[in-house]
C-alpha cells in the first residue's frame, strides 16, 4: 500500500474513533439528567408519603382527649390540639389538668417540638394506664434530651409561671387502645424514615 494511502487510512480510523467516543460521551451525558430526575421524583414521592402520614397522625392527635382515674379520687385529664409538622419535626399542644377528690391541683399546657430522627424507635410502646386509658410513650436516642417543650403552669393558689426545657421522653394519652396502637405504628414508621434520611 502506498504511503499516501496509509496516511489517509490512519486519518479515517482516527476520525471514526473520535466520532464513536463523542457518541458515547453524549449518550452517557444524556443518561445522567434522566437518572437525576428519577431520583428527584423518588425523593419527592417519599417526602409526600411522609407528609401524608404526618397529616393522618395530626387528624388523630388533634381533638384527642383522655382521662385517667376517677373524679372522686386522683383524676388527670389530657387534651390535645395544635398539631403541626415541618419536615421531620412534629409538635402539638397538651393540656393536662390534675385534681384529687375533686379539688384542683394544677394545670399544665405543654407546647412540644419533637425531632423524629432523634427518637428511639424501639422505645415506642403502648401501656394501659388505669381502667381505660392508654399511653404511647417514647424516649430520645441514648436518652439525650432532645424533646423541647414550653410549659405554662397554673398552680393551686392561682399563680402562674412559664418555663422552657428539654426532656428525654414524653407520651400521648388515648382512651381507645386500637387508636393508640395504630398511632404507635405510624410513629415508628415515620421515625424510621426520618432516621434513614439523616443517616451519614
PDB file of N, CA, C and O in Angstrom, residues 132-166:
ATOM      1  N   UNK A 132     -59.095   2.469  81.861  1.00  0.00           N
ATOM      2  CA  UNK A 132     -59.487   2.607  80.452  1.00  0.00           C
ATOM      3  C   UNK A 132     -58.687   3.651  79.678  1.00  0.00           C
ATOM      4  O   UNK A 132     -59.192   4.255  78.733  1.00  0.00           O
ATOM      5  N   UNK A 133     -57.452   3.877  80.055  1.00  0.00           N
ATOM      6  CA  UNK A 133     -56.629   4.833  79.319  1.00  0.00           C
ATOM      7  C   UNK A 133     -55.338   4.152  78.874  1.00  0.00           C
ATOM      8  O   UNK A 133     -54.878   3.187  79.490  1.00  0.00           O
ATOM      9  N   UNK A 134     -54.771   4.659  77.786  1.00  0.00           N
ATOM     10  CA  UNK A 134     -53.560   4.082  77.215  1.00  0.00           C
ATOM     11  C   UNK A 134     -52.594   5.214  76.876  1.00  0.00           C
ATOM     12  O   UNK A 134     -53.013   6.276  76.410  1.00  0.00           O
ATOM     13  N   UNK A 135     -51.327   4.973  77.124  1.00  0.00           N
ATOM     14  CA  UNK A 135     -50.331   5.992  76.819  1.00  0.00           C
ATOM     15  C   UNK A 135     -49.296   5.427  75.855  1.00  0.00           C
ATOM     16  O   UNK A 135     -48.817   4.309  76.016  1.00  0.00           O
ATOM     17  N   UNK A 136     -49.000   6.205  74.809  1.00  0.00           N
ATOM     18  CA  UNK A 136     -47.897   5.892  73.909  1.00  0.00           C
ATOM     19  C   UNK A 136     -46.699   6.673  74.453  1.00  0.00           C
ATOM     20  O   UNK A 136     -46.719   7.902  74.464  1.00  0.00           O
ATOM     21  N   UNK A 137     -45.698   5.971  74.903  1.00  0.00           N
ATOM     22  CA  UNK A 137     -44.519   6.647  75.431  1.00  0.00           C
ATOM     23  C   UNK A 137     -43.332   6.417  74.500  1.00  0.00           C
ATOM     24  O   UNK A 137     -43.277   5.434  73.762  1.00  0.00           O
ATOM     25  N   UNK A 138     -42.382   7.328  74.536  1.00  0.00           N
ATOM     26  CA  UNK A 138     -41.183   7.208  73.714  1.00  0.00           C
ATOM     27  C   UNK A 138     -40.081   8.058  74.320  1.00  0.00           C
ATOM     28  O   UNK A 138     -40.348   9.010  75.071  1.00  0.00           O
ATOM     29  N   UNK A 139     -38.855   7.690  74.020  1.00  0.00           N
ATOM     30  CA  UNK A 139     -37.701   8.433  74.523  1.00  0.00           C
ATOM     31  C   UNK A 139     -36.774   8.781  73.367  1.00  0.00           C
ATOM     32  O   UNK A 139     -36.868   8.221  72.277  1.00  0.00           O
ATOM     33  N   UNK A 140     -35.869   9.701  73.639  1.00  0.00           N
ATOM     34  CA  UNK A 140     -34.903  10.089  72.616  1.00  0.00           C
ATOM     35  C   UNK A 140     -33.762   9.078  72.563  1.00  0.00           C
ATOM     36  O   UNK A 140     -33.577   8.284  73.481  1.00  0.00           O
ATOM     37  N   UNK A 141     -33.014   9.097  71.481  1.00  0.00           N
ATOM     38  CA  UNK A 141     -31.899   8.169  71.308  1.00  0.00           C
ATOM     39  C   UNK A 141     -30.846   8.370  72.393  1.00  0.00           C
ATOM     40  O   UNK A 141     -30.472   9.499  72.707  1.00  0.00           O
ATOM     41  N   UNK A 142     -30.395   7.274  72.974  1.00  0.00           N
ATOM     42  CA  UNK A 142     -29.359   7.304  74.008  1.00  0.00           C
ATOM     43  C   UNK A 142     -29.714   8.248  75.153  1.00  0.00           C
ATOM     44  O   UNK A 142     -28.856   8.800  75.830  1.00  0.00           O
ATOM     45  N   UNK A 143     -31.017   8.466  75.324  1.00  0.00           N
ATOM     46  CA  UNK A 143     -31.541   9.320  76.399  1.00  0.00           C
ATOM     47  C   UNK A 143     -30.994  10.742  76.357  1.00  0.00           C
ATOM     48  O   UNK A 143     -30.926  11.431  77.367  1.00  0.00           O
ATOM     49  N   UNK A 144     -30.611  11.181  75.158  1.00  0.00           N
ATOM     50  CA  UNK A 144     -30.230  12.585  75.015  1.00  0.00           C
ATOM     51  C   UNK A 144     -31.484  13.434  75.158  1.00  0.00           C
ATOM     52  O   UNK A 144     -32.554  13.050  74.702  1.00  0.00           O
ATOM     53  N   UNK A 145     -31.358  14.598  75.761  1.00  0.00           N
ATOM     54  CA  UNK A 145     -32.524  15.449  75.968  1.00  0.00           C
ATOM     55  C   UNK A 145     -32.799  16.256  74.698  1.00  0.00           C
ATOM     56  O   UNK A 145     -32.280  17.339  74.512  1.00  0.00           O
ATOM     57  N   UNK A 146     -33.630  15.701  73.816  1.00  0.00           N
ATOM     58  CA  UNK A 146     -33.861  16.344  72.528  1.00  0.00           C
ATOM     59  C   UNK A 146     -35.314  16.772  72.319  1.00  0.00           C
ATOM     60  O   UNK A 146     -35.659  17.309  71.285  1.00  0.00           O
ATOM     61  N   UNK A 147     -36.186  16.502  73.291  1.00  0.00           N
ATOM     62  CA  UNK A 147     -37.599  16.873  73.157  1.00  0.00           C
ATOM     63  C   UNK A 147     -37.808  18.218  73.843  1.00  0.00           C
ATOM     64  O   UNK A 147     -37.770  18.320  75.075  1.00  0.00           O
ATOM     65  N   UNK A 148     -37.988  19.234  73.034  1.00  0.00           N
ATOM     66  CA  UNK A 148     -38.150  20.582  73.582  1.00  0.00           C
ATOM     67  C   UNK A 148     -39.608  20.828  73.962  1.00  0.00           C
ATOM     68  O   UNK A 148     -40.525  20.348  73.298  1.00  0.00           O
ATOM     69  N   UNK A 149     -39.809  21.585  75.036  1.00  0.00           N
ATOM     70  CA  UNK A 149     -41.173  21.923  75.437  1.00  0.00           C
ATOM     71  C   UNK A 149     -41.199  23.285  76.118  1.00  0.00           C
ATOM     72  O   UNK A 149     -40.222  23.695  76.759  1.00  0.00           O
ATOM     73  N   UNK A 150     -42.302  23.950  75.933  1.00  0.00           N
ATOM     74  CA  UNK A 150     -42.575  25.187  76.669  1.00  0.00           C
ATOM     75  C   UNK A 150     -43.822  24.914  77.492  1.00  0.00           C
ATOM     76  O   UNK A 150     -44.829  24.467  76.966  1.00  0.00           O
ATOM     77  N   UNK A 151     -43.756  25.134  78.785  1.00  0.00           N
ATOM     78  CA  UNK A 151     -44.879  24.778  79.639  1.00  0.00           C
ATOM     79  C   UNK A 151     -45.345  25.986  80.456  1.00  0.00           C
ATOM     80  O   UNK A 151     -44.540  26.732  81.009  1.00  0.00           O
ATOM     81  N   UNK A 152     -46.656  26.139  80.472  1.00  0.00           N
ATOM     82  CA  UNK A 152     -47.285  27.165  81.299  1.00  0.00           C
ATOM     83  C   UNK A 152     -48.074  26.439  82.381  1.00  0.00           C
ATOM     84  O   UNK A 152     -48.943  25.625  82.079  1.00  0.00           O
ATOM     85  N   UNK A 153     -47.762  26.730  83.634  1.00  0.00           N
ATOM     86  CA  UNK A 153     -48.390  26.031  84.757  1.00  0.00           C
ATOM     87  C   UNK A 153     -49.259  26.979  85.577  1.00  0.00           C
ATOM     88  O   UNK A 153     -48.822  28.082  85.934  1.00  0.00           O
ATOM     89  N   UNK A 154     -50.482  26.529  85.845  1.00  0.00           N
ATOM     90  CA  UNK A 154     -51.374  27.246  86.763  1.00  0.00           C
ATOM     91  C   UNK A 154     -51.435  26.425  88.048  1.00  0.00           C
ATOM     92  O   UNK A 154     -51.846  25.264  88.028  1.00  0.00           O
ATOM     93  N   UNK A 155     -51.006  27.016  89.154  1.00  0.00           N
ATOM     94  CA  UNK A 155     -50.920  26.296  90.414  1.00  0.00           C
ATOM     95  C   UNK A 155     -52.228  26.362  91.198  1.00  0.00           C
ATOM     96  O   UNK A 155     -53.149  27.094  90.847  1.00  0.00           O
ATOM     97  N   UNK A 156     -52.249  25.610  92.277  1.00  0.00           N
ATOM     98  CA  UNK A 156     -53.435  25.515  93.115  1.00  0.00           C
ATOM     99  C   UNK A 156     -53.870  26.869  93.669  1.00  0.00           C
ATOM    100  O   UNK A 156     -55.059  27.152  93.815  1.00  0.00           O
ATOM    101  N   UNK A 157     -52.903  27.728  93.960  1.00  0.00           N
ATOM    102  CA  UNK A 157     -53.228  29.048  94.521  1.00  0.00           C
ATOM    103  C   UNK A 157     -53.563  30.081  93.452  1.00  0.00           C
ATOM    104  O   UNK A 157     -53.776  31.256  93.754  1.00  0.00           O
ATOM    105  N   UNK A 158     -53.606  29.645  92.201  1.00  0.00           N
ATOM    106  CA  UNK A 158     -53.954  30.558  91.112  1.00  0.00           C
ATOM    107  C   UNK A 158     -52.770  31.232  90.456  1.00  0.00           C
ATOM    108  O   UNK A 158     -52.912  31.902  89.434  1.00  0.00           O
ATOM    109  N   UNK A 159     -51.587  31.068  91.013  1.00  0.00           N
ATOM    110  CA  UNK A 159     -50.393  31.676  90.422  1.00  0.00           C
ATOM    111  C   UNK A 159     -49.999  30.919  89.154  1.00  0.00           C
ATOM    112  O   UNK A 159     -50.317  29.733  88.991  1.00  0.00           O
ATOM    113  N   UNK A 160     -49.296  31.614  88.284  1.00  0.00           N
ATOM    114  CA  UNK A 160     -48.881  31.020  87.012  1.00  0.00           C
ATOM    115  C   UNK A 160     -47.392  31.237  86.777  1.00  0.00           C
ATOM    116  O   UNK A 160     -46.825  32.238  87.259  1.00  0.00           O
ATOM    117  N   UNK A 161     -46.792  30.344  86.074  1.00  0.00           N
ATOM    118  CA  UNK A 161     -45.413  30.545  85.634  1.00  0.00           C
ATOM    119  C   UNK A 161     -45.196  29.809  84.324  1.00  0.00           C
ATOM    120  O   UNK A 161     -45.934  28.891  83.973  1.00  0.00           O
ATOM    121  N   UNK A 162     -44.174  30.231  83.595  1.00  0.00           N
ATOM    122  CA  UNK A 162     -43.834  29.619  82.322  1.00  0.00           C
ATOM    123  C   UNK A 162     -42.354  29.246  82.316  1.00  0.00           C
ATOM    124  O   UNK A 162     -41.532  29.921  82.940  1.00  0.00           O
ATOM    125  N   UNK A 163     -42.034  28.179  81.627  1.00  0.00           N
ATOM    126  CA  UNK A 163     -40.640  27.727  81.560  1.00  0.00           C
ATOM    127  C   UNK A 163     -40.388  26.999  80.253  1.00  0.00           C
ATOM    128  O   UNK A 163     -41.307  26.412  79.664  1.00  0.00           O
ATOM    129  N   UNK A 164     -39.148  27.037  79.801  1.00  0.00           N
ATOM    130  CA  UNK A 164     -38.710  26.273  78.635  1.00  0.00           C
ATOM    131  C   UNK A 164     -37.774  25.176  79.115  1.00  0.00           C
ATOM    132  O   UNK A 164     -37.009  25.372  80.064  1.00  0.00           O
ATOM    133  N   UNK A 165     -37.847  24.046  78.467  1.00  0.00           N
ATOM    134  CA  UNK A 165     -36.980  22.964  78.887  1.00  0.00           C
ATOM    135  C   UNK A 165     -36.847  21.883  77.842  1.00  0.00           C
ATOM    136  O   UNK A 165     -37.462  21.945  76.774  1.00  0.00           O
ATOM    137  N   UNK A 166     -36.043  20.878  78.167  1.00  0.00           N
ATOM    138  CA  UNK A 166     -35.845  19.725  77.299  1.00  0.00           C
ATOM    139  C   UNK A 166     -36.042  18.464  78.123  1.00  0.00           C
ATOM    140  O   UNK A 166     -35.755  18.429  79.315  1.00  0.00           O
TER     141      UNK A 166
END
